[in-house]
Amino acid sequence: MTQDSYLIGLIGSVIGTSFSPALHEREADLHGLRYLYRLIDLDRIGAEPDKVGELVGAAKAMGYRGLNITHPCKQLVIECLDELTPQAEAIGAVNTVVFEGEGRSARAVGHNTDVTGFAASLDRELADAPRTRVVQLGAGGAGAAVAHALLTQGSGHLALVDPLADRAETLAASLNRNFGAGRAVVAASDDLPALMARADGLVHATPTGMSTHPGLPLPADLLHPDLWIVDVVYRPLETELVRIARALGCTALNGVGMVVFQAADAFQLFTGRTPDRLRMLAHAAELADSE
């Protein structure tokens, strides 16, 4: 490997339709880099999520420069890393691993570009949207990053709803330590009617709505036209949640902005080169149109 040649991978489940390989490789081409981005799909290789540490070790041994990590491994991967950035440690989730050094002695350092990617997308698309009260569905790896981004970007009060109450409690405690007591609370599904009636926005950060997990993450009658909605799912581009929200007159965003901006930040970590983020957005639009 040289400074102009990079081997990168993505570890996750059901990732065959990911935009990441095309986004990274095309941007690398335009920087004159040799860049191979490979998919390491848990389902295709028959590996359980808790084997992510073995996969990270194998990638390091084979000379990978780094890895992206996606569902369901963003939290599981932490225990096998040598170091976390302060932001990744605070969030409790990693979506980017950079191997620093050479060979087997290289250190695996965990970053989180989901948080910066979501923040950039939110600032670009919803800069003036009210954020006094926001409801978030999902407190897993993506949810942790999104929640930190929301509070960093000025959301006043965040209600977290997740079927795993302990996971939501852990995230709320982290948020309140970092942003101030009472900024985040845990709510149950039964609380959603009251929460949604008063909410400015809804953020959906679970797999529901993906091609392999179709459906709505909450009852459709809880949506109303005064809401803005962000769905972190981007495959399909228009989930059932986004479709229904737009039909009601809501401003509803899919996860393309987040996936592009997190990819751009990861690309910069891997290569040290500054990507053209608007060019990558345009490329993502081309990829979507070609489907």
CSV table of C-alpha atoms in Angstrom, one decimal:
chain,number,residue,atom,x,y,z
A,1,MET,CA,0.0,0.0,0.0
A,2,THR,CA,1.2,3.5,-0.8
A,3,GLN,CA,-0.2,6.9,0.1
A,4,ASP,CA,-2.0,6.9,-3.2
A,5,SER,CA,-3.5,3.4,-2.8
A,6,TYR,CA,-6.2,2.4,-0.3
A,7,LEU,CA,-8.1,-0.8,0.6
A,8,ILE,CA,-11.3,0.0,2.5
A,9,GLY,CA,-14.2,-2.1,3.6
A,10,LEU,CA,-17.8,-2.0,5.0
A,11,ILE,CA,-18.9,-4.4,7.7
A,12,GLY,CA,-22.6,-4.9,8.2
A,13,SER,CA,-25.8,-6.8,7.5
A,14,VAL,CA,-27.7,-6.6,4.2
A,15,ILE,CA,-25.4,-4.1,2.7
A,16,GLY,CA,-25.4,-5.2,-1.0
A,17,THR,CA,-27.3,-2.0,-2.1
A,18,SER,CA,-25.1,0.4,-0.2
A,19,PHE,CA,-24.1,3.6,-1.9
A,20,SER,CA,-20.8,3.7,-0.1
A,21,PRO,CA,-18.6,1.8,-2.6
A,22,ALA,CA,-19.6,4.0,-5.5
A,23,LEU,CA,-19.4,7.2,-3.5
A,24,HIS,CA,-15.9,6.5,-2.1
A,25,GLU,CA,-14.4,5.0,-5.3
A,26,ARG,CA,-15.7,7.8,-7.7
A,27,GLU,CA,-14.4,10.5,-5.4
A,28,ALA,CA,-11.1,8.7,-5.1
A,29,ASP,CA,-10.8,8.5,-8.9
A,30,LEU,CA,-11.3,12.3,-9.1
A,31,HIS,CA,-8.4,12.7,-6.7
A,32,GLY,CA,-6.2,10.4,-8.7
A,33,LEU,CA,-6.2,7.7,-6.1
A,34,ARG,CA,-6.2,3.9,-6.4
A,35,TYR,CA,-9.1,3.0,-4.1
A,36,LEU,CA,-10.9,-0.3,-3.6
A,37,TYR,CA,-14.0,-0.4,-1.4
A,38,ARG,CA,-15.2,-3.9,-0.5
A,39,LEU,CA,-18.4,-5.1,1.1
A,40,ILE,CA,-18.1,-7.5,4.1
A,41,ASP,CA,-21.7,-8.6,4.4
A,42,LEU,CA,-22.3,-10.6,7.6
A,43,ASP,CA,-25.2,-12.5,5.9
A,44,ARG,CA,-23.3,-13.5,2.9
A,45,ILE,CA,-20.3,-14.8,4.8
A,46,GLY,CA,-22.4,-16.4,7.5
A,47,ALA,CA,-21.0,-14.4,10.4
A,48,GLU,CA,-22.8,-13.3,13.5
A,49,PRO,CA,-22.6,-9.6,14.5
A,50,ASP,CA,-20.5,-10.5,17.6
A,51,LYS,CA,-17.7,-11.7,15.2
A,52,VAL,CA,-17.0,-8.1,14.1
A,53,GLY,CA,-13.8,-8.1,16.2
A,54,GLU,CA,-12.4,-11.0,14.2
A,55,LEU,CA,-13.3,-9.3,10.9
A,56,VAL,CA,-11.6,-6.1,12.0
A,57,GLY,CA,-8.5,-8.1,13.0
A,58,ALA,CA,-8.5,-9.9,9.6
A,59,ALA,CA,-8.9,-6.6,7.7
A,60,LYS,CA,-5.9,-5.1,9.6
A,61,ALA,CA,-3.8,-8.2,8.8
A,62,MET,CA,-4.7,-8.0,5.1
A,63,GLY,CA,-3.6,-4.4,4.8
A,64,TYR,CA,-6.8,-2.5,4.9
A,65,ARG,CA,-6.5,1.2,5.6
A,66,GLY,CA,-9.8,1.4,7.3
A,67,LEU,CA,-13.4,0.2,7.6
A,68,ASN,CA,-16.9,1.6,7.8
A,69,ILE,CA,-19.2,-0.1,10.3
A,70,THR,CA,-22.9,-0.3,10.0
A,71,HIS,CA,-25.9,-2.0,11.5
A,72,PRO,CA,-25.8,-4.1,13.6
A,73,CYS,CA,-22.2,-3.7,14.7
A,74,LYS,CA,-21.7,0.0,15.5
A,75,GLN,CA,-21.7,-0.6,19.3
A,76,LEU,CA,-20.4,-4.2,19.2
A,77,VAL,CA,-17.2,-3.1,17.4
A,78,ILE,CA,-16.0,-0.8,20.3
A,79,GLU,CA,-14.6,-3.6,22.5
A,80,CYS,CA,-12.2,-4.7,19.8
A,81,LEU,CA,-10.6,-1.3,19.1
A,82,ASP,CA,-7.4,0.1,20.5
A,83,GLU,CA,-8.7,3.7,20.8
A,84,LEU,CA,-11.8,5.8,20.4
A,85,THR,CA,-11.9,9.5,19.6
A,86,PRO,CA,-13.6,11.5,22.3
A,87,GLN,CA,-16.7,12.0,20.2
A,88,ALA,CA,-17.0,8.3,19.5
A,89,GLU,CA,-16.5,7.5,23.1
A,90,ALA,CA,-19.2,10.0,24.2
A,91,ILE,CA,-21.6,8.6,21.6
A,92,GLY,CA,-20.9,5.0,22.4
A,93,ALA,CA,-20.9,4.0,18.8
A,94,VAL,CA,-18.4,3.7,15.9
A,95,ASN,CA,-19.0,3.8,12.2
A,96,THR,CA,-15.5,4.3,11.0
A,97,VAL,CA,-12.3,2.5,11.9
A,98,VAL,CA,-8.9,3.8,10.8
A,99,PHE,CA,-5.8,1.6,11.0
A,100,GLU,CA,-2.9,3.9,12.1
A,101,GLY,CA,0.5,2.4,11.5
A,102,GLU,CA,1.7,-0.5,9.5
A,103,GLY,CA,0.9,-4.2,9.5
A,104,ARG,CA,-0.2,-6.2,12.6
A,105,SER,CA,1.1,-3.4,14.9
A,106,ALA,CA,-1.3,-0.9,13.5
A,107,ARG,CA,-3.7,0.6,16.0
A,108,ALA,CA,-7.5,0.4,15.3
A,109,VAL,CA,-9.0,3.8,16.1
A,110,GLY,CA,-12.7,4.3,16.2
A,111,HIS,CA,-14.4,7.4,14.9
A,112,ASN,CA,-18.0,8.4,14.4
A,113,THR,CA,-18.8,10.3,11.2
A,114,ASP,CA,-22.5,9.5,11.5
A,115,VAL,CA,-22.8,12.4,14.0
A,116,THR,CA,-21.0,14.9,11.8
A,117,GLY,CA,-22.8,13.6,8.7
A,118,PHE,CA,-26.3,13.9,10.2
A,119,ALA,CA,-25.4,17.4,11.6
A,120,ALA,CA,-24.3,18.6,8.2
A,121,SER,CA,-27.4,17.2,6.5
A,122,LEU,CA,-29.7,18.8,9.2
A,123,ASP,CA,-27.9,22.1,8.8
A,124,ARG,CA,-28.2,22.0,5.1
A,125,GLU,CA,-31.9,21.0,4.8
A,126,LEU,CA,-33.5,22.1,8.0
A,127,ALA,CA,-31.4,25.0,9.3
A,128,ASP,CA,-34.4,27.2,10.1
A,129,ALA,CA,-36.8,24.5,11.3
A,130,PRO,CA,-38.0,24.7,14.9
A,131,ARG,CA,-36.4,22.2,17.3
A,132,THR,CA,-37.8,22.9,20.7
A,133,ARG,CA,-39.3,19.4,21.1
A,134,VAL,CA,-38.0,16.5,19.0
A,135,VAL,CA,-39.1,12.8,19.2
A,136,GLN,CA,-36.5,10.2,18.2
A,137,LEU,CA,-37.3,6.6,17.4
A,138,GLY,CA,-34.3,4.3,18.0
A,139,ALA,CA,-31.4,4.5,20.4
A,140,GLY,CA,-29.0,2.1,18.8
A,141,GLY,CA,-25.7,2.9,17.0
A,142,ALA,CA,-27.2,5.3,14.5
A,143,GLY,CA,-29.6,6.6,17.0
A,144,ALA,CA,-26.9,7.5,19.4
A,145,ALA,CA,-25.0,9.6,16.8
A,146,VAL,CA,-28.2,11.3,15.6
A,147,ALA,CA,-29.2,12.2,19.1
A,148,HIS,CA,-25.8,13.8,19.8
A,149,ALA,CA,-26.1,15.7,16.6
A,150,LEU,CA,-29.6,16.9,17.3
A,151,LEU,CA,-28.6,18.4,20.7
A,152,THR,CA,-25.3,19.8,19.3
A,153,GLN,CA,-27.4,21.6,16.6
A,154,GLY,CA,-29.7,23.2,19.1
A,155,SER,CA,-32.6,20.8,19.8
A,156,GLY,CA,-34.1,21.8,23.1
A,157,HIS,CA,-35.7,18.6,24.4
A,158,LEU,CA,-35.3,15.1,23.0
A,159,ALA,CA,-37.7,12.2,23.8
A,160,LEU,CA,-36.2,8.8,23.0
A,161,VAL,CA,-38.4,5.8,22.2
A,162,ASP,CA,-36.8,2.4,21.8
A,163,PRO,CA,-38.1,-1.1,22.5
A,164,LEU,CA,-35.0,-1.8,24.5
A,165,ALA,CA,-35.6,0.5,27.5
A,166,ASP,CA,-32.1,-0.1,29.0
A,167,ARG,CA,-30.5,1.1,25.7
A,168,ALA,CA,-32.6,4.2,25.7
A,169,GLU,CA,-31.8,4.9,29.4
A,170,THR,CA,-28.0,4.5,28.7
A,171,LEU,CA,-28.2,7.0,25.7
A,172,ALA,CA,-30.3,9.5,27.7
A,173,ALA,CA,-27.9,9.4,30.6
A,174,SER,CA,-25.0,10.1,28.2
A,175,LEU,CA,-26.8,12.9,26.5
A,176,ASN,CA,-27.7,14.6,29.8
A,177,ARG,CA,-24.0,14.3,31.0
A,178,ASN,CA,-22.8,15.9,27.8
A,179,PHE,CA,-25.5,18.5,27.2
A,180,GLY,CA,-27.1,19.2,30.5
A,181,ALA,CA,-29.7,17.6,32.8
A,182,GLY,CA,-33.2,17.1,31.4
A,183,ARG,CA,-32.2,17.6,27.7
A,184,ALA,CA,-33.1,14.0,26.9
A,185,VAL,CA,-35.8,11.7,28.4
A,186,VAL,CA,-36.8,8.1,27.8
A,187,ALA,CA,-40.4,7.6,26.7
A,188,ALA,CA,-42.5,4.5,26.0
A,189,SER,CA,-44.5,3.7,22.9
A,190,ASP,CA,-47.7,4.5,24.8
A,191,ASP,CA,-46.4,8.1,25.3
A,192,LEU,CA,-46.1,8.7,21.5
A,193,PRO,CA,-49.6,10.2,21.0
A,194,ALA,CA,-49.0,13.0,23.5
A,195,LEU,CA,-45.4,13.5,22.5
A,196,MET,CA,-46.2,13.7,18.8
A,197,ALA,CA,-49.0,16.2,19.3
A,198,ARG,CA,-46.5,18.7,20.7
A,199,ALA,CA,-43.4,17.8,18.7
A,200,ASP,CA,-41.7,20.1,16.2
A,201,GLY,CA,-39.9,17.2,14.5
A,202,LEU,CA,-39.5,13.4,14.3
A,203,VAL,CA,-36.3,11.5,13.7
A,204,HIS,CA,-36.5,7.9,12.8
A,205,ALA,CA,-33.3,5.9,13.4
A,206,THR,CA,-34.3,2.2,13.3
A,207,PRO,CA,-34.1,-0.3,10.4
A,208,THR,CA,-37.9,-0.2,9.9
A,209,GLY,CA,-38.7,0.9,6.4
A,210,MET,CA,-35.7,-0.7,4.8
A,211,SER,CA,-36.3,-3.0,2.0
A,212,THR,CA,-35.7,-6.0,4.3
A,213,HIS,CA,-37.8,-4.4,7.2
A,214,PRO,CA,-40.8,-2.8,5.5
A,215,GLY,CA,-43.5,-1.0,7.4
A,216,LEU,CA,-44.1,2.1,9.6
A,217,PRO,CA,-42.2,2.7,12.8
A,218,LEU,CA,-45.3,4.4,14.4
A,219,PRO,CA,-49.0,4.7,13.7
A,220,ALA,CA,-49.6,6.9,10.7
A,221,ASP,CA,-52.4,8.9,12.5
A,222,LEU,CA,-49.8,10.3,14.9
A,223,LEU,CA,-48.2,12.4,12.0
A,224,HIS,CA,-49.5,15.9,11.4
A,225,PRO,CA,-48.6,18.6,8.8
A,226,ASP,CA,-46.7,20.8,11.3
A,227,LEU,CA,-44.0,18.2,11.7
A,228,TRP,CA,-40.6,18.0,10.0
A,229,ILE,CA,-39.4,14.4,9.7
A,230,VAL,CA,-36.0,12.9,9.0
A,231,ASP,CA,-35.7,9.1,8.2
A,232,VAL,CA,-32.1,7.9,8.4
A,233,VAL,CA,-33.1,5.0,6.0
A,234,TYR,CA,-32.2,5.8,2.4
A,235,ARG,CA,-32.8,2.4,0.7
A,236,PRO,CA,-35.6,2.7,-0.5
A,237,LEU,CA,-35.3,6.5,-1.0
A,238,GLU,CA,-38.9,6.9,-0.1
A,239,THR,CA,-39.9,4.8,2.8
A,240,GLU,CA,-43.5,4.4,3.8
A,241,LEU,CA,-42.9,7.0,6.6
A,242,VAL,CA,-41.5,9.6,4.2
A,243,ARG,CA,-44.2,8.9,1.6
A,244,ILE,CA,-47.1,9.3,4.1
A,245,ALA,CA,-45.4,12.4,5.7
A,246,ARG,CA,-45.0,14.1,2.4
A,247,ALA,CA,-48.6,13.4,1.5
A,248,LEU,CA,-49.7,15.1,4.7
A,249,GLY,CA,-47.6,18.2,3.8
A,250,CYS,CA,-44.7,17.6,6.1
A,251,THR,CA,-41.1,18.4,5.2
A,252,ALA,CA,-39.7,14.9,5.1
A,253,LEU,CA,-36.1,14.0,4.4
A,254,ASN,CA,-34.6,10.6,3.7
A,255,GLY,CA,-31.2,9.4,4.8
A,256,VAL,CA,-29.2,10.3,1.6
A,257,GLY,CA,-27.8,13.5,3.0
A,258,MET,CA,-26.5,11.8,6.1
A,259,VAL,CA,-25.0,8.9,4.2
A,260,VAL,CA,-23.2,11.2,1.8
A,261,PHE,CA,-21.8,13.6,4.4
A,262,GLN,CA,-20.7,10.7,6.7
A,263,ALA,CA,-19.0,9.1,3.7
A,264,ALA,CA,-17.2,12.3,2.9
A,265,ASP,CA,-16.0,12.6,6.5
A,266,ALA,CA,-14.8,9.0,6.5
A,267,PHE,CA,-13.1,9.5,3.1
A,268,GLN,CA,-11.1,12.4,4.6
A,269,LEU,CA,-10.1,10.3,7.6
A,270,PHE,CA,-8.9,7.4,5.4
A,271,THR,CA,-7.0,9.5,2.8
A,272,GLY,CA,-6.2,12.9,4.3
A,273,ARG,CA,-7.8,14.4,1.2
A,274,THR,CA,-10.7,16.9,1.4
A,275,PRO,CA,-13.6,15.5,-0.7
A,276,ASP,CA,-16.0,17.7,-2.7
A,277,ARG,CA,-19.1,17.2,-0.7
A,278,LEU,CA,-21.5,18.8,-3.2
A,279,ARG,CA,-20.0,16.6,-5.9
A,280,MET,CA,-20.7,13.6,-3.8
A,281,LEU,CA,-24.3,14.7,-3.2
A,282,ALA,CA,-24.7,15.0,-7.0
A,283,HIS,CA,-23.2,11.5,-7.4
A,284,ALA,CA,-25.7,10.1,-4.9
A,285,ALA,CA,-28.5,11.7,-6.8
A,286,GLU,CA,-27.2,10.0,-10.0
A,287,LEU,CA,-27.1,6.7,-8.2
A,288,ALA,CA,-30.6,7.1,-7.0
A,289,ASP,CA,-31.9,8.1,-10.4
A,290,SER,CA,-30.3,5.0,-12.0
A,291,GLU,CA,-32.3,2.6,-9.9
